[in-house]
Amino acid sequence: MIYLDNAATTLQKPKQVGEAVAQAMCSLGNAGRGVHEATLGASRVIFETRKNLADFFHGESPRQIAFTSNSTESLNTAIKGTLQGGDHVITTELEHNSVLRPLYEMEKKGVELTIIRSDEKGCIDVQDFEREIRENTRMIVCTHGSNLTGNLVDIARVGEAARRHQVIFCVDASQTAGVFPIDVQEMKIDILCFTGHKGLLGPQGIGGMYVREGIGIRPLKSGGSGVQTYRREHPAEMPTVLEAGTLNGHGIAGLNAAVDYIRKTGMDVIRGQEQDLMMRFYEGVKEIPGIRIYGDFSKSERCPIVALNLGEYDSSEVSDELFMSYGIATRPGAHCAPLMHKALGTVEQGAVRFSFSHYNKEEEIDAAIAALRDLAD
């Protein structure tokens, strides 16, 4: 199989990730629930990973990193734990349903919602964020990189505008964490939501969020914490406030190993390889008759994603044929990005998404190009 569906999840992981998970499963107890070696070992691994991620994203301290199951849980926590009736929130047409659906829920509870529109290439004008800020604007929440087009948002400029107006800035880094450098302090990000199983090259089922000091979030869940057992309320201190129940210590151990791998290999090296593969594919398919490509390829800095359609064929038909006849794995359909498809005019057809990893080879890219040429004949 030629796996070109890395924006959904990276299938190939560094070998040390699997080794770390296997070792953790055989040795780690429940962190914070005792003083024996197994539980202390889990606590050490979890703290080390918090520190690793805080350094990785340039956060103030390890306690500003809370673990979740994925970006979806992180975004739900950030949105539902910050907004309330009467607040105003700004987002964009680029967003995944992990942002949109929680916002629609909050809209029913009296939150005012503004959605910034994109152009025909799926790009937005970052100045629109500041234009839409009102007296009751509580939050700006947006993606760093579109999971459909691969277009990036200049989050540093958005962060500057949000900080000037004292608006909470929440970033969905699902497609960019581990691929693009993110400095939460320099970019003035108040809440960063990320998942472990994509660009961070970690296991599925582990994600997290950075929360800037001074930002209070109501917890999405409450329950066991290992501390303050006799209080009726869940502990209010970070990171415990956002981590009810037993943490995924095994996944956290794997994520820690993945971050170490990215650091040792070099994020710039990984990103460069992925973007080279993406551009090799783009240049090879853009002139094929009937191929329509979505997104802005005039900028070199973009997520390693190429979404396209072939003639009027349904994207599912094309993706199925690519896999059944050529062994090429892609993602068809709506990609949980409904507003982006409306903007691109692909609601009915969807799009076939090719997304690349530094583990892919040039010959795999060439095989995918050849397959599309065959299908276009």
CSV table of C-alpha atoms in Angstrom, one decimal:
chain,number,residue,atom,x,y,z
A,1,MET,CA,0.0,0.0,0.0
A,2,ILE,CA,1.1,3.5,-0.8
A,3,TYR,CA,-0.2,5.5,2.1
A,4,LEU,CA,-1.0,9.1,1.2
A,5,ASP,CA,-3.6,9.8,4.0
A,6,ASN,CA,-1.3,11.3,6.6
A,7,ALA,CA,-3.6,14.3,7.3
A,8,ALA,CA,-6.1,11.8,8.8
A,9,THR,CA,-3.4,10.0,10.8
A,10,THR,CA,0.2,9.2,10.2
A,11,LEU,CA,0.4,5.5,9.7
A,12,GLN,CA,4.2,5.1,9.8
A,13,LYS,CA,5.6,6.1,13.2
A,14,PRO,CA,9.1,6.3,14.5
A,15,LYS,CA,10.0,2.9,15.9
A,16,GLN,CA,10.8,4.4,19.3
A,17,VAL,CA,7.1,5.4,19.6
A,18,GLY,CA,5.9,1.8,19.5
A,19,GLU,CA,8.6,0.7,21.8
A,20,ALA,CA,7.7,3.4,24.3
A,21,VAL,CA,4.1,2.4,24.3
A,22,ALA,CA,4.9,-1.2,24.7
A,23,GLN,CA,7.3,-0.5,27.6
A,24,ALA,CA,4.7,1.7,29.3
A,25,MET,CA,2.0,-0.9,29.0
A,26,CYS,CA,4.2,-3.3,30.9
A,27,SER,CA,5.5,-1.0,33.6
A,28,LEU,CA,3.3,2.1,34.3
A,29,GLY,CA,0.7,2.3,37.0
A,30,ASN,CA,-1.8,5.0,37.6
A,31,ALA,CA,-0.2,8.4,38.0
A,32,GLY,CA,-1.0,10.3,41.2
A,33,ARG,CA,-2.7,7.3,42.8
A,34,GLY,CA,-0.1,6.0,45.1
A,35,VAL,CA,3.6,6.0,46.1
A,36,HIS,CA,4.8,2.7,44.7
A,37,GLU,CA,7.2,2.4,41.8
A,38,ALA,CA,4.6,1.8,39.1
A,39,THR,CA,2.6,4.9,39.9
A,40,LEU,CA,5.7,7.0,40.5
A,41,GLY,CA,7.0,5.8,37.2
A,42,ALA,CA,3.8,6.9,35.4
A,43,SER,CA,4.0,10.3,37.2
A,44,ARG,CA,7.6,10.8,36.0
A,45,VAL,CA,6.7,10.0,32.4
A,46,ILE,CA,3.7,12.3,32.4
A,47,PHE,CA,5.6,15.2,33.9
A,48,GLU,CA,8.5,14.7,31.5
A,49,THR,CA,6.1,14.8,28.6
A,50,ARG,CA,4.4,17.9,29.9
A,51,LYS,CA,7.9,19.6,30.1
A,52,ASN,CA,8.8,18.3,26.6
A,53,LEU,CA,5.6,19.7,25.1
A,54,ALA,CA,5.9,23.0,27.0
A,55,ASP,CA,9.4,23.4,25.6
A,56,PHE,CA,8.3,22.3,22.2
A,57,PHE,CA,5.6,25.0,22.0
A,58,HIS,CA,7.5,27.5,24.1
A,59,GLY,CA,5.0,27.6,26.9
A,60,GLU,CA,5.6,29.2,30.3
A,61,SER,CA,5.7,26.0,32.3
A,62,PRO,CA,4.8,22.2,32.2
A,63,ARG,CA,1.7,22.9,34.3
A,64,GLN,CA,0.2,24.8,31.4
A,65,ILE,CA,0.0,21.6,29.3
A,66,ALA,CA,-3.2,19.5,29.9
A,67,PHE,CA,-3.7,16.1,28.3
A,68,THR,CA,-6.8,15.1,26.4
A,69,SER,CA,-7.7,12.3,24.0
A,70,ASN,CA,-7.4,14.4,20.8
A,71,SER,CA,-7.9,17.9,19.3
A,72,THR,CA,-11.6,17.4,19.3
A,73,GLU,CA,-11.7,17.1,23.1
A,74,SER,CA,-9.3,20.0,23.4
A,75,LEU,CA,-11.4,22.2,21.2
A,76,ASN,CA,-14.6,21.3,22.9
A,77,THR,CA,-13.0,22.0,26.3
A,78,ALA,CA,-11.7,25.4,25.2
A,79,ILE,CA,-14.9,26.5,23.5
A,80,LYS,CA,-17.5,25.2,25.9
A,81,GLY,CA,-15.3,26.1,28.9
A,82,THR,CA,-14.8,29.7,27.9
A,83,LEU,CA,-17.9,31.0,26.2
A,84,GLN,CA,-21.3,31.7,27.7
A,85,GLY,CA,-24.5,33.5,26.6
A,86,GLY,CA,-23.9,37.1,25.6
A,87,ASP,CA,-20.4,36.5,24.4
A,88,HIS,CA,-19.3,36.9,20.8
A,89,VAL,CA,-16.9,34.6,19.0
A,90,ILE,CA,-15.1,34.8,15.6
A,91,THR,CA,-14.1,31.8,13.5
A,92,THR,CA,-13.6,31.1,9.8
A,93,GLU,CA,-14.9,29.0,6.9
A,94,LEU,CA,-11.7,26.9,7.0
A,95,GLU,CA,-12.7,25.2,10.2
A,96,HIS,CA,-13.1,21.5,10.9
A,97,ASN,CA,-16.3,20.3,12.6
A,98,SER,CA,-14.3,20.0,15.8
A,99,VAL,CA,-14.6,23.8,16.0
A,100,LEU,CA,-17.8,24.4,14.2
A,101,ARG,CA,-20.1,22.0,16.0
A,102,PRO,CA,-19.2,23.1,19.5
A,103,LEU,CA,-19.7,26.7,18.3
A,104,TYR,CA,-23.1,25.9,16.9
A,105,GLU,CA,-24.0,24.4,20.2
A,106,MET,CA,-22.9,27.5,22.0
A,107,GLU,CA,-24.8,29.6,19.5
A,108,LYS,CA,-28.0,27.9,20.7
A,109,LYS,CA,-27.1,29.0,24.3
A,110,GLY,CA,-26.9,32.7,23.3
A,111,VAL,CA,-23.3,33.1,22.0
A,112,GLU,CA,-23.1,35.3,18.9
A,113,LEU,CA,-21.1,33.8,16.1
A,114,THR,CA,-19.2,35.5,13.2
A,115,ILE,CA,-17.7,33.3,10.5
A,116,ILE,CA,-15.1,34.9,8.3
A,117,ARG,CA,-15.4,34.0,4.6
A,118,SER,CA,-12.6,32.8,2.3
A,119,ASP,CA,-11.9,33.5,-1.3
A,120,GLU,CA,-12.1,31.0,-4.2
A,121,LYS,CA,-8.7,29.5,-3.2
A,122,GLY,CA,-9.7,29.0,0.4
A,123,CYS,CA,-7.7,31.9,1.7
A,124,ILE,CA,-8.8,34.4,4.3
A,125,ASP,CA,-7.8,38.0,4.9
A,126,VAL,CA,-6.4,38.1,8.5
A,127,GLN,CA,-7.4,41.7,8.8
A,128,ASP,CA,-11.0,40.5,8.8
A,129,PHE,CA,-10.5,39.2,12.4
A,130,GLU,CA,-9.9,42.7,13.7
A,131,ARG,CA,-12.7,44.2,11.7
A,132,GLU,CA,-15.2,41.8,13.3
A,133,ILE,CA,-14.1,42.4,16.9
A,134,ARG,CA,-16.9,43.9,19.1
A,135,GLU,CA,-17.2,45.0,22.6
A,136,ASN,CA,-18.5,41.6,23.7
A,137,THR,CA,-16.0,39.6,21.6
A,138,ARG,CA,-14.7,36.9,24.0
A,139,MET,CA,-12.8,34.6,21.7
A,140,ILE,CA,-11.2,34.1,18.3
A,141,VAL,CA,-10.8,30.4,17.4
A,142,CYS,CA,-9.3,29.3,14.1
A,143,THR,CA,-7.2,26.6,12.5
A,144,HIS,CA,-3.5,27.1,11.8
A,145,GLY,CA,-3.7,25.0,8.6
A,146,SER,CA,-6.7,23.8,6.6
A,147,ASN,CA,-7.1,20.1,6.6
A,148,LEU,CA,-8.7,20.3,3.1
A,149,THR,CA,-6.6,22.8,1.1
A,150,GLY,CA,-3.5,22.9,3.2
A,151,ASN,CA,-3.5,26.7,3.3
A,152,LEU,CA,-2.0,28.3,6.4
A,153,VAL,CA,-3.4,31.1,8.5
A,154,ASP,CA,-0.9,33.8,9.7
A,155,ILE,CA,-1.7,33.1,13.4
A,156,ALA,CA,1.0,35.5,14.6
A,157,ARG,CA,-0.9,38.4,13.1
A,158,VAL,CA,-4.2,37.2,14.4
A,159,GLY,CA,-2.7,36.7,17.8
A,160,GLU,CA,-1.4,40.3,17.8
A,161,ALA,CA,-4.9,41.7,17.0
A,162,ALA,CA,-6.5,39.5,19.6
A,163,ARG,CA,-4.1,40.5,22.4
A,164,ARG,CA,-4.5,44.2,21.5
A,165,HIS,CA,-8.3,43.9,22.1
A,166,GLN,CA,-7.9,41.5,25.1
A,167,VAL,CA,-9.7,38.7,23.2
A,168,ILE,CA,-8.8,35.1,23.9
A,169,PHE,CA,-7.1,33.5,21.0
A,170,CYS,CA,-7.6,29.7,20.5
A,171,VAL,CA,-5.7,27.9,17.7
A,172,ASP,CA,-6.5,24.5,16.3
A,173,ALA,CA,-3.1,23.0,15.4
A,174,SER,CA,-4.3,19.6,14.3
A,175,GLN,CA,-2.5,19.8,11.0
A,176,THR,CA,0.5,21.8,12.0
A,177,ALA,CA,1.8,20.7,15.4
A,178,GLY,CA,5.0,18.9,14.8
A,179,VAL,CA,5.3,20.2,11.2
A,180,PHE,CA,5.5,24.0,11.7
A,181,PRO,CA,7.2,25.8,14.6
A,182,ILE,CA,4.7,27.2,17.1
A,183,ASP,CA,5.8,29.6,19.8
A,184,VAL,CA,2.7,30.3,21.9
A,185,GLN,CA,4.2,33.3,23.6
A,186,GLU,CA,5.6,35.0,20.5
A,187,MET,CA,2.5,34.3,18.5
A,188,LYS,CA,0.3,35.4,21.5
A,189,ILE,CA,-1.7,32.2,21.5
A,190,ASP,CA,-3.8,31.8,24.7
A,191,ILE,CA,-5.0,28.3,24.0
A,192,LEU,CA,-3.4,25.8,21.7
A,193,CYS,CA,-5.2,22.6,20.8
A,194,PHE,CA,-3.3,19.7,19.3
A,195,THR,CA,-3.5,15.9,18.7
A,196,GLY,CA,-0.7,13.4,18.9
A,197,HIS,CA,-1.4,11.1,16.0
A,198,LYS,CA,-0.8,13.4,13.0
A,199,GLY,CA,2.2,15.6,12.5
A,200,LEU,CA,3.4,14.9,16.0
A,201,LEU,CA,3.8,11.2,14.9
A,202,GLY,CA,2.4,9.8,18.2
A,203,PRO,CA,-0.2,7.3,19.0
A,204,GLN,CA,-4.0,7.7,18.5
A,205,GLY,CA,-6.0,8.6,21.5
A,206,ILE,CA,-3.7,11.2,23.0
A,207,GLY,CA,-3.8,14.9,22.5
A,208,GLY,CA,-3.6,18.0,24.6
A,209,MET,CA,-3.9,21.7,25.0
A,210,TYR,CA,-1.7,24.6,26.2
A,211,VAL,CA,-3.5,27.2,28.3
A,212,ARG,CA,-1.8,30.5,29.0
A,213,GLU,CA,-1.4,31.4,32.6
A,214,GLY,CA,-4.3,33.6,33.8
A,215,ILE,CA,-6.8,32.0,31.3
A,216,GLY,CA,-9.5,30.1,33.2
A,217,ILE,CA,-11.4,27.3,31.5
A,218,ARG,CA,-14.4,25.5,33.0
A,219,PRO,CA,-13.7,21.7,32.8
A,220,LEU,CA,-15.6,19.6,30.3
A,221,LYS,CA,-15.5,16.7,32.8
A,222,SER,CA,-15.1,16.3,36.5
A,223,GLY,CA,-14.3,13.3,38.7
A,224,GLY,CA,-11.2,11.5,40.0
A,225,SER,CA,-8.1,13.6,40.2
A,226,GLY,CA,-5.9,11.9,42.8
A,227,VAL,CA,-5.8,15.1,44.9
A,228,GLN,CA,-8.4,17.0,47.0
A,229,THR,CA,-10.6,14.0,47.3
A,230,TYR,CA,-12.9,15.5,49.9
A,231,ARG,CA,-13.8,18.6,48.0
A,232,ARG,CA,-17.2,18.5,46.2
A,233,GLU,CA,-15.8,20.5,43.3
A,234,HIS,CA,-13.2,19.4,40.9
A,235,PRO,CA,-9.7,21.0,41.6
A,236,ALA,CA,-9.3,24.3,39.9
A,237,GLU,CA,-5.6,24.3,39.3
A,238,MET,CA,-3.9,23.6,36.0
A,239,PRO,CA,-3.4,21.0,34.7
A,240,THR,CA,-5.7,18.9,37.1
A,241,VAL,CA,-8.7,21.1,36.3
A,242,LEU,CA,-8.8,19.7,32.7
A,243,GLU,CA,-7.7,16.1,33.4
A,244,ALA,CA,-10.5,14.3,35.2
A,245,GLY,CA,-9.9,10.5,35.5
A,246,THR,CA,-7.0,8.3,34.6
A,247,LEU,CA,-4.7,9.7,32.0
A,248,ASN,CA,-3.6,7.7,28.9
A,249,GLY,CA,-0.1,7.1,30.3
A,250,HIS,CA,0.7,4.6,27.6
A,251,GLY,CA,-0.2,7.1,24.8
A,252,ILE,CA,1.6,9.9,26.7
A,253,ALA,CA,4.8,7.8,26.8
A,254,GLY,CA,4.5,7.3,23.0
A,255,LEU,CA,3.9,11.0,22.4
A,256,ASN,CA,7.0,11.8,24.4
A,257,ALA,CA,9.1,9.5,22.3
A,258,ALA,CA,7.6,11.1,19.1
A,259,VAL,CA,8.5,14.6,20.2
A,260,ASP,CA,12.0,13.5,21.0
A,261,TYR,CA,12.2,12.0,17.5
A,262,ILE,CA,11.0,15.2,15.8
A,263,ARG,CA,13.6,17.2,17.8
A,264,LYS,CA,16.5,14.9,17.0
A,265,THR,CA,15.5,14.6,13.3
A,266,GLY,CA,14.7,18.3,13.0
A,267,MET,CA,11.3,19.8,12.3
A,268,ASP,CA,12.7,21.8,9.4
A,269,VAL,CA,14.1,18.6,7.8
A,270,ILE,CA,10.8,16.8,8.2
A,271,ARG,CA,8.8,19.7,6.8
A,272,GLY,CA,11.2,20.2,3.9
A,273,GLN,CA,10.9,16.6,2.8
A,274,GLU,CA,7.1,16.6,3.1
A,275,GLN,CA,6.8,19.9,1.1
A,276,ASP,CA,9.2,18.6,-1.6
A,277,LEU,CA,7.0,15.5,-2.0
A,278,MET,CA,3.9,17.6,-2.1
A,279,MET,CA,5.2,19.9,-4.8
A,280,ARG,CA,6.5,17.0,-6.8
A,281,PHE,CA,3.0,15.6,-6.8
A,282,TYR,CA,1.4,19.0,-7.5
A,283,GLU,CA,3.6,19.7,-10.4
A,284,GLY,CA,3.0,16.2,-11.8
A,285,VAL,CA,-0.8,16.3,-11.7
A,286,LYS,CA,-1.7,20.0,-12.2
A,287,GLU,CA,-1.7,19.7,-16.1
A,288,ILE,CA,-3.6,16.4,-16.3
A,289,PRO,CA,-6.8,17.0,-18.2
A,290,GLY,CA,-9.9,17.1,-16.0
A,291,ILE,CA,-7.9,17.6,-12.8
A,292,ARG,CA,-9.0,20.5,-10.5
A,293,ILE,CA,-6.8,21.3,-7.6
A,294,TYR,CA,-8.0,23.3,-4.6
A,295,GLY,CA,-5.9,25.7,-2.4
A,296,ASP,CA,-3.3,28.3,-2.9
A,297,PHE,CA,0.0,26.9,-4.2
A,298,SER,CA,1.6,30.3,-4.8
A,299,LYS,CA,3.0,30.1,-1.2
A,300,SER,CA,5.8,27.7,-0.4
A,301,GLU,CA,4.8,27.4,3.3
A,302,ARG,CA,1.7,25.2,3.4
A,303,CYS,CA,0.6,21.9,4.9
A,304,PRO,CA,1.7,18.9,2.8
A,305,ILE,CA,-1.8,18.4,1.3
A,306,VAL,CA,-3.2,18.4,-2.2
A,307,ALA,CA,-6.9,18.1,-2.6
A,308,LEU,CA,-8.3,17.6,-6.1
A,309,ASN,CA,-11.1,16.2,-8.2
A,310,LEU,CA,-11.1,14.4,-11.5
A,311,GLY,CA,-13.8,15.7,-13.9
A,312,GLU,CA,-17.2,15.2,-12.5
A,313,TYR,CA,-16.5,11.9,-10.8
A,314,ASP,CA,-17.5,11.6,-7.2
A,315,SER,CA,-14.4,11.8,-5.0
A,316,SER,CA,-15.3,8.5,-3.4
A,317,GLU,CA,-15.3,6.7,-6.7
A,318,VAL,CA,-11.8,8.1,-7.6
A,319,SER,CA,-10.4,7.3,-4.1
A,320,ASP,CA,-11.8,3.8,-4.3
A,321,GLU,CA,-10.4,3.2,-7.7
A,322,LEU,CA,-7.0,4.5,-6.6
A,323,PHE,CA,-6.9,2.0,-3.8
A,324,MET,CA,-8.5,-1.1,-5.5
A,325,SER,CA,-6.5,-0.8,-8.7
A,326,TYR,CA,-3.3,0.9,-7.6
A,327,GLY,CA,-3.0,0.3,-3.9
A,328,ILE,CA,-2.9,4.1,-3.2
A,329,ALA,CA,-4.7,5.2,0.1
A,330,THR,CA,-6.3,8.6,0.0
A,331,ARG,CA,-9.2,10.4,1.7
A,332,PRO,CA,-12.3,11.3,-0.2
A,333,GLY,CA,-15.5,13.1,0.8
A,334,ALA,CA,-16.2,16.2,2.9
A,335,HIS,CA,-13.2,15.9,5.4
A,336,CYS,CA,-15.4,17.3,8.2
A,337,ALA,CA,-15.0,20.8,6.7
A,338,PRO,CA,-18.5,21.7,5.4
A,339,LEU,CA,-18.0,25.5,5.1
A,340,MET,CA,-14.8,25.1,3.1
A,341,HIS,CA,-16.5,22.8,0.7
A,342,LYS,CA,-19.3,25.3,0.2
A,343,ALA,CA,-16.7,28.0,-0.5
A,344,LEU,CA,-15.0,25.8,-3.0
A,345,GLY,CA,-18.2,24.6,-4.6
A,346,THR,CA,-17.5,20.9,-3.9
A,347,VAL,CA,-20.4,20.1,-1.5
A,348,GLU,CA,-21.8,17.3,-3.7
A,349,GLN,CA,-18.5,16.0,-5.2
A,350,GLY,CA,-16.3,16.3,-2.1
A,351,ALA,CA,-12.6,16.1,-2.9
A,352,VAL,CA,-9.8,13.5,-3.0
A,353,ARG,CA,-7.1,14.5,-0.5
A,354,PHE,CA,-3.5,13.4,-0.9
A,355,SER,CA,-1.4,14.1,2.2
A,356,PHE,CA,2.3,13.4,2.6
A,357,SER,CA,4.7,12.2,5.2
A,358,HIS,CA,8.5,12.3,5.3
A,359,TYR,CA,8.3,8.5,5.3
A,360,ASN,CA,6.9,8.6,1.8
A,361,LYS,CA,9.3,8.0,-1.2
A,362,GLU,CA,9.6,9.8,-4.5
A,363,GLU,CA,8.7,6.6,-6.4
A,364,GLU,CA,5.4,6.5,-4.4
A,365,ILE,CA,4.6,10.0,-5.5
A,366,ASP,CA,5.4,9.2,-9.1
A,367,ALA,CA,3.2,6.1,-8.9
A,368,ALA,CA,0.3,8.3,-7.7
A,369,ILE,CA,0.8,10.7,-10.5
A,370,ALA,CA,0.8,7.9,-13.1
A,371,ALA,CA,-2.4,6.5,-11.6
A,372,LEU,CA,-4.2,9.7,-12.0
A,373,ARG,CA,-3.0,10.0,-15.6
A,374,ASP,CA,-4.4,6.5,-16.2
A,375,LEU,CA,-7.7,7.4,-14.7
A,376,ALA,CA,-7.9,10.7,-16.7
A,377,ASP,CA,-7.5,8.8,-20.0
